[in-house]
Each structure stands twice: as structure tokens, then as C-alpha cells.
Amino acid sequence: MNGIDPGWLPPEAFRPLGARRVLIAGSGPLVDTVRREVSDACARFGGEIVRDGPYDLLLRLPDGEPVGDEEEFTVAREGGATTVTALGGRGLLYGLFQVVRLGEEAFSGALPREVHRPATALRMLDHWDNVAVHPVMGQVERGYAGGSLFWRDGRAREDFARIRAYARLLAACGINAVCVNNVNVHAVEAELLTDRIGEVAAIAAELRPYGIRTHLSVTFAAPVVLGGLSTADPLQEAVRQWWARAVHGVYEAIPDFGGFVVKADSEGRPGPFTYGRSHADGANLLAGALAPYGGTVHWRAFVYDHRQDWRDRTTDRARAAYDHFAPLDGEFAGNAVLQVKHGPMDFQVREPVSPVLGALSRTRSAVEVQATQEYTGQQRHVCWLGPMWSEVLRFRPEGGAGPTVGESARDLVAVSNVGDDPFWTGHPLAQANLYTFGRLAWRPDADPYRVLDEWIGLTFPSAPERLADGLHAVLDGSWRTYEKYTAPLGVGFMVQPGHHYGPSVDGYEYSPWGTYHFADRDGVGVDRTAATGTGYAAQYAKPWAEVYESVASCPDELLLFFHHVPYGHVLRSGKTVIQHIYDTRFEGVEEAEEARRVWAGLAGLMAPARHERVAELFEEQVRSAREWRDQLNSYFLRKSGVPDAHGRTIY
Amino acid sequence: MNGIDPGWLPPEAFRPLGARRVLIAGSGPLVDTVRREVSDACARFGGEIVRDGPYDLLLRLPDGEPVGDEEEFTVAREGGATTVTALGGRGLLYGLFQVVRLGEEAFSGALPREVHRPATALRMLDHWDNVAVHPVMGQVERGYAGGSLFWRDGRAREDFARIRAYARLLAACGINAVCVNNVNVHAVEAELLTDRIGEVAAIAAELRPYGIRTHLSVTFAAPVVLGGLSTADPLQEAVRQWWARAVHGVYEAIPDFGGFVVKADSEGRPGPFTYGRSHADGANLLAGALAPYGGTVHWRAFVYDHRQDWRDRTTDRARAAYDHFAPLDGEFAGNAVLQVKHGPMDFQVREPVSPVLGALSRTRSAVEVQATQEYTGQQRHVCWLGPMWSEVLRFRPEGGAGPTVGESARDLVAVSNVGDDPFWTGHPLAQANLYTFGRLAWRPDADPYRVLDEWIGLTFPSAPERLADGLHAVLDGSWRTYEKYTAPLGVGFMVQPGHHYGPSVDGYEYSPWGTYHFADRDGVGVDRTAATGTGYAAQYAKPWAEVYESVASCPDELLLFFHHVPYGHVLRSGKTVIQHIYDTRFEGVEEAEEARRVWAGLAGLMAPARHERVAELFEEQVRSAREWRDQLNSYFLRKSGVPDAHGRTIY
């Protein structure tokens, strides 16, 4: 496609494969995709698809066995030939992309037999895309990469090649599910479930050849708003029948439909609370309708009081998900997935891991992260989130011996950061977040920096070492840099209300959203201890309940999330809180300036359009970082009265 | 008109007049209007229009003299007959409405001969109405009374009866000019000047029978955006010729067209600065084009740097209008009117009088006030602005012996608070602001409480004393009540950014808008002294420069506008600043609650729809007042650490 960035699948990445003799054994739609990929590569680089030996690469499904959705594959190299064996079409496709990732290494020396198997069942992207442009939220809610890939002017786009290209990028990092519309389901979008399912089917047809199933966000009130029933009560037989008929219609149109995503009783959305029913009742209603077809319902745990009175210190939004859902563990159907945001608040740059993720031993759960950078620079700042996600996925809710979050979660979900921007993600380097998400979803214990290596190797094939080093220098620490110049020590929510870009220290301090820092002239932070605070810390199992409960053991980076401390409190780092605030603001800006300098030195090592777009965005990032530094420093100097120990300029 | 409130002209107000024998002598379009008014009243109440005596009321123009726009009229009652003599049609119309105001008093006992002559030439309402709905500002910018009376769906409305009824209300309080579109002239609205002047002419035709001239906001860039010229440089002959042609076209369509309103070089609008020319050059360009036809240009003095860096303490937005315009005094053409906001900032609940109003001895000036309650409760709060406007108009920029602002100003302008709401102004009691503006514009030294009496008498004819007392109780102190619970001591701008409703103490503190309070842990306020601050105080003549310069002599209510003081500073009232902040917050809420209580007691004394609308709005006012109280008290307690002396709840 003219003018559209190839992302991590530039033609050049297929050179090693495309110069070889390749034998493909097996049949089925996804094998056809594999064959087309190989054929295109060979046409470009002089290799060929052969019908029998000798070959350099064998891509095979087992003879005679039924071919399903199995994702596992094995790669080995013996006797001068490389073999990828898979149990199903998806596995073969993933194996092909693994060969692409390996590059020449796939064809040189010996490769010990390696079995690749995803740790998670569903690796999903949720698009918060509206069909009709929303008057406040626009086409894509919290989208920073242009319009929707799927919808425009109130209809499905007919840009099918673009959707197919997108599916190909997703498959190449292991994603196998896409939800095509916003979790906030407005009036127009509600109709996708019934009258307009054909439009969803058209999108599904483009995603399917790359092994991606289509999911749909639906409104819990659908029986009322679409079906004309007087109730959406999950325990009413008429409601159950309505959903059964609706789901039947969906599968008539999309036989491999993935399932529903539901945001219920959240920020004004309808839900089972309206009828005095539990969220298990609500989720199980939809799960029951989907079960005969193998579909799942992703039920979001993002339920809290968004009309809180800021004067009320007893209510703690951080507690809400646990309070609502932990008591329901074990009550959800097997194909109901509780989709839990990784932190208890809302995708802040630093939050503790949600205690809900340690409280669901008898519920299938999905961890939800946000690839779209709502609170992390909105794709105008470089902020590679791999290390943050990796910390979450490696966290052990029960401490040393217990499983990690990544081991417990059946599914991983990211809110998509993709739109119809030529670079897909607005900021060209934000592609790394999408790629990293896919790979960590496949293997949550992967080293994110190795994943970044992969992304660099694919996106910039045969890049000189200087470019790879520069990209690492710019990306590796970018999340911590962003944290340094924005809200400090885990306190969160110092953003401009509404759009959430740029600083406003008190922007959410007297709001109904449950997002407070309680800074006064003496100190700052939220007391969430069991002893004197909201009790949130006690939602964790040991050892974390104890670690977080005590100022002495709480990690510095989460201190203000769990404790209200005086500005003179000495951190484990040896610095006072106030000096830490000043120092990290100054450091963060310096690091952003340094990244901009490094980037400038990479000119000439990539396509000029890509370099220039990033260079322009760095100007905005540095401007914005300085604004964060100066506003926060002035705010805390005015409040605390404590001067900077190093006498730097605070306005 | 069905369902539209009659405002201060209910049929009942015409009873005394309509029951009489009335002789009308004179001719012309406005005399026709007078005749129609009298005829309607007589048809309703049994009086008659007679061709000769005897009569109870004589409305006459002088025989044989040419009838112009003269507004003066004389009322007298001798020998059992009342006589209104006027020099022109407008005067006769205003005389008629004076008779309506007098009610039975006009026909009983003796009335000494009284000459009524407006103190100001133009008494204008500026409608910030957009033709096309603006994506951010909507149909009416800063409008709180529904859509526009003039425009809908990108075209002039055909609701001519409504416009005529509006003109009638305006004439009855003395307004003689209306600007029909927003001073921020967007692309669609720019075309009103040329291709779409016919739509303006249609509106003008409905305003004309009530003596109201139509004015138009134009963009200074019109020669470029409409005329296709490469420049709008005011000193270019081609530009001058373009404007001459454009104005010629306007007067072809609207022979009594009033003139232009221009917002130039302000908040992103184009202006003469683009071409290195002065604002006198800019204004005189348009004045020159309008002069042959007797039109005027109203040139707004609202020019400041709205991209200020909050870190820059040397720039002071309050200084900007004076710095820009005082040096130009004497350079403006005779038909160029410098339109000056009453305060140096932007219609805050309390500001000093703009020093520009004391610096224009050789320039025709207009005082601009805001009837639309952008910063004073947005027509959800009762806030009768008569006392504030009266204070401004009675202010003597040169002290004791010099003229008042009201005496110096040639024109008075209000930003309209009217829309297509059934009560015209959203809040039914906000009608009092519109009426009061018109009457104060006619006679700036009028007692506003007497004007309010008039409004009550007209709006609620034959109201029991209890209703009049109740209305006074609710309205008289409402501006000071609003001041009490919002930003204290003249400091201004503690509103939510953007829409400007509700509190956000730091909402504009780190913004580019030049609107800061500099509160820190020790004190609050802006040092605008000549000695140590921005020097703004020195823009005043003596004695005010000295009064404002000194903390000791500065009036309490403006203290934080001129000085940064410690929280412990003792006001002239004897209270500390911090205790004043707490006390007035609590008092303001109590007063709002009391007004709500008084209003509840007036049920049954007026149409239920009006009572209910106000009662509902009082719920919101009290809620909002409490929010102001609690946010401000919490903010200042957290910053100052000083507890309330009376131990009341601060969250």
C-alpha cells in the first residue's frame, strides 16, 4: 500500500526466507496464507516453492490429522534443512514468522529443536473505535493515531487491503483476537450486534486469513435498546432467549466469531446492578448464549463509583474492583473471562499490580494493559511500555513461591494504539509497544529488551549497530524517563482533566473521579493502609499486604500510592520526598533532551519521513516534559516551601 | 407567541394605557409602531385611539419638522391629560414605554414636565452568535439561553415574529443597537459581510420598527478571505477600496446599517499587527469606509498576549489594553469607537475599573459589560449585575472632581444574555440583567435598585408587596453573594478552564492566559504595584494610582488584585485574609440557601412554570455554591495550614 509504513514486516525482512527452496506440506486456509507469504518472498528474492526435496525449509502439518486452531509449532535445523512442524494452521503461520524473525540464523549452523507454545489462550487487541464520530471522544476514544482502521463516516470502511495488512502485522507478533469496537457502546454501535452484523463479518473476513478472530463490544442493555424488551434483567427467561437469538445471528454471519467484550455498570454504562443482579449473573448470561458456539465473554472488572464526592475520604476507587469481584470468584462460567486492568486505578505510569489478579483462583482472567498511550504521552512522547508490562506479568501476587501474573492469566488484552495513520501508531516508535505486547502476551516471561531487539531487527533489517544502539538508547529507559517528569512516586493523576495530556497537579483533586493526591503544605500521598487509611493494602495476600502497609518496606516508586508522608520523609534511596520530586523532574527532562539528541544523530540511517516524524515529536516531548517539570516543581515549592538543595530554577 | 415569556412587557402592563383615549400626532415608521402598540392595548382594555380631543394621552411629534432618530422626549401631565412630546420617532416610542412604566401614575394627579434624554449615543447588545454551530463554542459562544435568536443550522432563522418581539423588549428598556453575530468571526460568518448580507438585512427589517439599528462583526482579514487580495494591510489602497466597495454593498442592502464590531489581534484573530500597523490604522480603515454613510466601527480594546508563559512574572495581562491603546488616544477617527471591557481582565465578578477608561480623553469610547453570565453563574445562579455595573459607571477615573465613567462613555455595550430559550435568558431572573443594562445605558447614574423596581413592576404587574419584597430579597444582594462564594478579594480566575463554570482554584494558574493568583503556603495575590510589582497600579491617574499602590489604602475587595499578601494580613475589615476567605465562603452559601428559601415562599404568586424553573435552578446554585465553598476552603486550608477560627467543617 502506497505510503503506509510496513512496520515490522518490511519486504527486506523476508530476504533470507525468500532466497530459499521451501516445501510446504499441508492444506487449509491458513496454509494458503503461509503459501502466499512464501510465494511473495520467493518472487522478490529468487527462491522457490518446491513440491519435493531437496529443500532449505520445510513447513509442515502432520499428515492426515485434522487441522484446527492449534498454535504450537516446532523449529529445528538438522542436516542442512530447517523444519517447522505445527499442529494446526495458526501454528504453521506463527512458525513462518518465527523463521522471518530468525533471519539468516534460521538457515545457518544447527538449530536445536525448539517447541513454541503460547502461554495464553487469547492475545487480544481491543479497539476503542466508534463507528460514528462521537461528539466528545471522536472516532477513536483515547486514540492518537488518526481515525479508525475499521470505521469511517458511520459505516465500515471498504479499505480491506489495509485491514488485511494490519492482520498480517498482528499475526507476526502473535496476536489472535481483535475486538473491533469501543467498550463504550453508543447508540449506533449497539446495532452492530444485530442489523449491522454484516459489516462486522466483512472485517472478520479480512482478519481470518491471519488467524485472528473477531470480537465485538456489546451493550448490556441490548435486549432493551435493540430488542424492544422492557428489561435486560439477566435472570429473565425472555432476556436469555433474546441473547440466544442474537448470538445465533452473529454466528450465522461469522462462524468463527470470538465473543463479546462488555463494560457494564461502569462510568455510566448499563449493567446487572440495574436489576439487582451480580456481575456473575450478568457475565454468565452472555457466556451461556456464547457457549454452544465456543465463544467467550470478556467482562471488564473496571467498576467503580465515578460520581464520588471528593470530600468523602472513606471511599477508595483503588479498592473497587476487588470489592466487587473477589467475592464472586468461582461463580463465573468457564467461558466468562474477567478482564482486569493491570493496576487498580487507570493505566497510570506507575501503579501497583491490581490485587484482583491475585484473588481469582477459580475464575478465568485476562490482564488488560493499554498500548494506546492515554496517560503515557499520547504517542507524542516516546514511552516504550515493555518494561512496565513485564514487571506486571512477572509480579507474584502470593510472593516468592506463587505463580506470576503472567502464569495465572489465561488471556492478555491491550487497548490498541493503532489507527489509520500512515505509521499505524502515530508515533513511529510506538509500533514497538504493539509488537512488544504481542510477544509478551505469547510469552509473559520473555525479556522485554530481547523483544525490543527483535522489533529493531525486523523493522530495520540489516541496520548498522549504531542504529540499533541508538534505538535502544532512545527506547530502553523511555518509560522511566516519562515517569520521572510526570506524577511522582506512584501518586498518579496529575494530568489535565478530560483529554489527559499535560500536567495539572490539582486537575483531578476536587473531582468526582476518585483520583486524589491530598497534597498540602506538610506532605502528599494517599493513606491506603489498613491501620489508618482506606484499607486497600489489605486486599493483597502476604507478603504484599505487609510490604505495602509499612512505610519502611513500601517500595519508593509506590510510596505515595500507599502512604501520605511529609515532604521531609526520607526515601529508601536516602533522599527526601521533596528533593526526590525536584531531582527526578530535572533528570526526566535531561533524559528526554538526551534522547532527542541521540535521535538527531540517527538521521540518514532510515527513511527520512520516519526520522523527521520522530524528530518533530521529540520537540513536543521536550516542550511538554519541561512543562511537567516546571509546573510540578512550582506547585510543590509553593506548597512545601522547601527550596531545591541544588539551587536550580523553580519558577 | 405561544410559550414564549412576555418578559417585562406582559399585556397587563398595558392596562392603564389601553383603557384610555389616546391621540397620536405625527407620522413615520416608528410612529406607526407606536400606533400599533396603542391600538393593541386599546383593543384589549377598552380604550381607543381618537383623532381629536378630548383625550387622556397625547403622543406627538412637532408639526412640520423633519422626523429623525432623535431620542429625547418630554412627559407632562396638566389639566387631566398626559402629553408625550418627542423630537423624533424613536423618542416617541421611548415616551410610550415610559408611559407604560409609569402605569396608573401616568394618568393620576400631576406630573411635572420631565425631559428624558439618553446619556449615551449607542446602547448596544453584542450577540456572540455563530451562524454555523461552532465545534467547541456551539451556536452561541458563552451563551446560556439556548440557541441563537437569529441563526440556526447555518442560515438566518425565519422566526421573524420572535425577532420582532425581542426588538420590542429591547426598545422598552432603551436599547437602540444590536450586533447580530459573534466577535470571533469564523469562516461561514465572514460571508455575512458580502454574499450573505441579505440575511442580515432580513434581521434588520425586524429590528428597525423598534428603532434598533443592526451592526455586524467582521473579520479584519475580510479583504483576503472574501476578496481574494493578498493583504489586508490597512494602508494599502487596494484594501481601502475593497472595504469601500464592501460597505457600499452593505448600505445598499441595509440603508440604516449601524456599523462594524471588530475583535482584531486578539486571541488569535487577525489584525493590523500582522502588517506592522497600529490599531488606529486598523480602526480608521473601517471608519473611513463607514463614514460616508454615518456608520461607526466598534473596535475592541481586548488585546493581550494569550500565549503568555506562566513562568514570566514580568508580563501582566491587566496592563495590556492600556499599554496598547492609551498611546493611541487622539489618533482614532471620529466614528471609530474604542470598545473597552469594564475591567482590565475579563468580566470577573470583581475587578477594578479599566484604566483605559480614564486614558481616552480624545477618543470616542464604549464601555463593554457582560450581561451573559460567563463568569457569574452562567444563568444557573441568580446574579443580578446592576450594582456592579453601577459601581463601574459611577467610578471617577480622575477622582473626586472628574467625570464618571458613565459620563465619559459615548456608548454602552453589553454582551447579550439572550437566546431562543422560552424565558429569553435561560434563568428567568436573568431578564433583570438585560433590562437593567438598557436602563443604565440610557442613564448611567440611575439607581440600580430603582431600575430593579421598574423591572419588577413591569414583569409582575399588580404584584402583591410580598412578591416585590421577595424578588428584592433574592436579587438585590445576589452579585455580592456570588462574589462571596467564588474567587475572593478581587483575585479572579479560579474557574474550571474552558467552560468557566464551577471552581478550579489552580485551573488557570499554570496556563498561557495570563490569569494567576500565585497562592503559596505563605500568601496569595498578584503584586501589581509600581514599587515591587508589574506596575499596573501606575496606569491609573491620581488618586487611584496611590490608593491601589498601597496595601494600607487599597480597598479590601480589590486587595488580591493589586497585592500579594500573607494569609495573616489584617484587612481593613479587621479580619485576616485567610479568615475572610473562610467566612465569606460560609456566608455566601448561607445567603444562597436563604435566597432559595425565600424563593420557595413565592410559589403561587406567579405563573407556575416560571417559579418552578427558578426553583430548579436554585438547587443547582446551592449545590455549586457549596462546591465553591468547600473546594476553596480546602485549598486554602491545605496551603496555609491555618484552621478556621470558628471550627467549621473544612474537608
mmCIF file of C-alpha atoms in Angstrom, chain A residues 309-311 313 504 506 509-511 517-522 623 626-627 630-631 634-635 637-641 651, chain B residues 309-311 313 504 506 509-511 517-522 623 626-627 630-631 634-635 637-641 651:
data_model
loop_
_atom_site.group_PDB
_atom_site.id
_atom_site.type_symbol
_atom_site.label_atom_id
_atom_site.label_comp_id
_atom_site.label_asym_id
_atom_site.label_seq_id
_atom_site.Cartn_x
_atom_site.Cartn_y
_atom_site.Cartn_z
ATOM 1 C CA ASP A 309 -17.642 13.103 46.468
ATOM 2 C CA TRP A 310 -14.043 14.272 46.863
ATOM 3 C CA ARG A 311 -14.887 15.211 50.442
ATOM 4 C CA ARG A 313 -12.201 10.094 52.397
ATOM 5 C CA SER A 504 -2.447 19.805 36.002
ATOM 6 C CA ASP A 506 -4.834 19.622 41.026
ATOM 7 C CA GLU A 509 -8.019 16.724 43.048
ATOM 8 C CA TYR A 510 -11.544 18.015 43.664
ATOM 9 C CA SER A 511 -13.265 15.882 41.043
ATOM 10 C CA HIS A 517 -3.170 13.055 45.944
ATOM 11 C CA PHE A 518 -4.074 15.100 49.052
ATOM 12 C CA ALA A 519 -1.017 17.338 48.807
ATOM 13 C CA ASP A 520 -0.981 20.013 51.490
ATOM 14 C CA ARG A 521 1.718 22.256 52.937
ATOM 15 C CA ASP A 522 3.107 19.385 55.008
ATOM 16 C CA ARG A 623 8.465 21.061 25.494
ATOM 17 C CA ARG A 626 9.684 20.926 30.665
ATOM 18 C CA GLU A 627 6.101 21.958 31.322
ATOM 19 C CA ASP A 630 8.180 23.355 35.942
ATOM 20 C CA GLN A 631 4.542 23.032 36.925
ATOM 21 C CA SER A 634 6.482 25.204 41.262
ATOM 22 C CA TYR A 635 3.447 23.515 42.731
ATOM 23 C CA LEU A 637 7.789 24.511 46.123
ATOM 24 C CA ARG A 638 4.821 26.793 46.707
ATOM 25 C CA LYS A 639 3.202 24.204 48.916
ATOM 26 C CA SER A 640 6.186 22.874 50.828
ATOM 27 C CA GLY A 641 8.322 25.990 50.990
ATOM 28 C CA TYR A 651 9.528 29.294 38.937
ATOM 29 C CA ASP B 309 4.426 31.815 29.639
ATOM 30 C CA TRP B 310 3.180 31.432 33.212
ATOM 31 C CA ARG B 311 6.805 31.416 34.327
ATOM 32 C CA ARG B 313 6.286 37.250 36.036
ATOM 33 C CA SER B 504 -10.869 25.080 39.963
ATOM 34 C CA ASP B 506 -5.450 26.271 40.066
ATOM 35 C CA GLU B 509 -2.643 29.046 37.415
ATOM 36 C CA TYR B 510 -0.159 27.406 35.035
ATOM 37 C CA SER B 511 -1.895 28.383 31.818
ATOM 38 C CA HIS B 517 -3.187 34.172 41.761
ATOM 39 C CA PHE B 518 0.254 32.985 42.944
ATOM 40 C CA ALA B 519 -1.085 31.323 46.065
ATOM 41 C CA ASP B 520 1.641 29.574 48.036
ATOM 42 C CA ARG B 521 1.933 28.332 51.605
ATOM 43 C CA ASP B 522 2.533 31.850 52.889
ATOM 44 C CA ARG B 623 -25.007 22.719 45.054
ATOM 45 C CA ARG B 626 -21.228 24.542 48.316
ATOM 46 C CA GLU B 627 -18.737 23.142 45.853
ATOM 47 C CA ASP B 630 -15.578 23.503 50.035
ATOM 48 C CA GLN B 631 -13.003 23.489 47.257
ATOM 49 C CA SER B 634 -9.898 23.006 51.425
ATOM 50 C CA TYR B 635 -7.426 24.511 49.006
ATOM 51 C CA LEU B 637 -6.503 25.277 54.468
ATOM 52 C CA ARG B 638 -4.167 22.789 52.840
ATOM 53 C CA LYS B 639 -1.911 25.605 51.689
ATOM 54 C CA SER B 640 -1.969 27.894 54.691
ATOM 55 C CA GLY B 641 -2.355 25.378 57.472
ATOM 56 C CA TYR B 651 -12.689 18.990 54.195
#
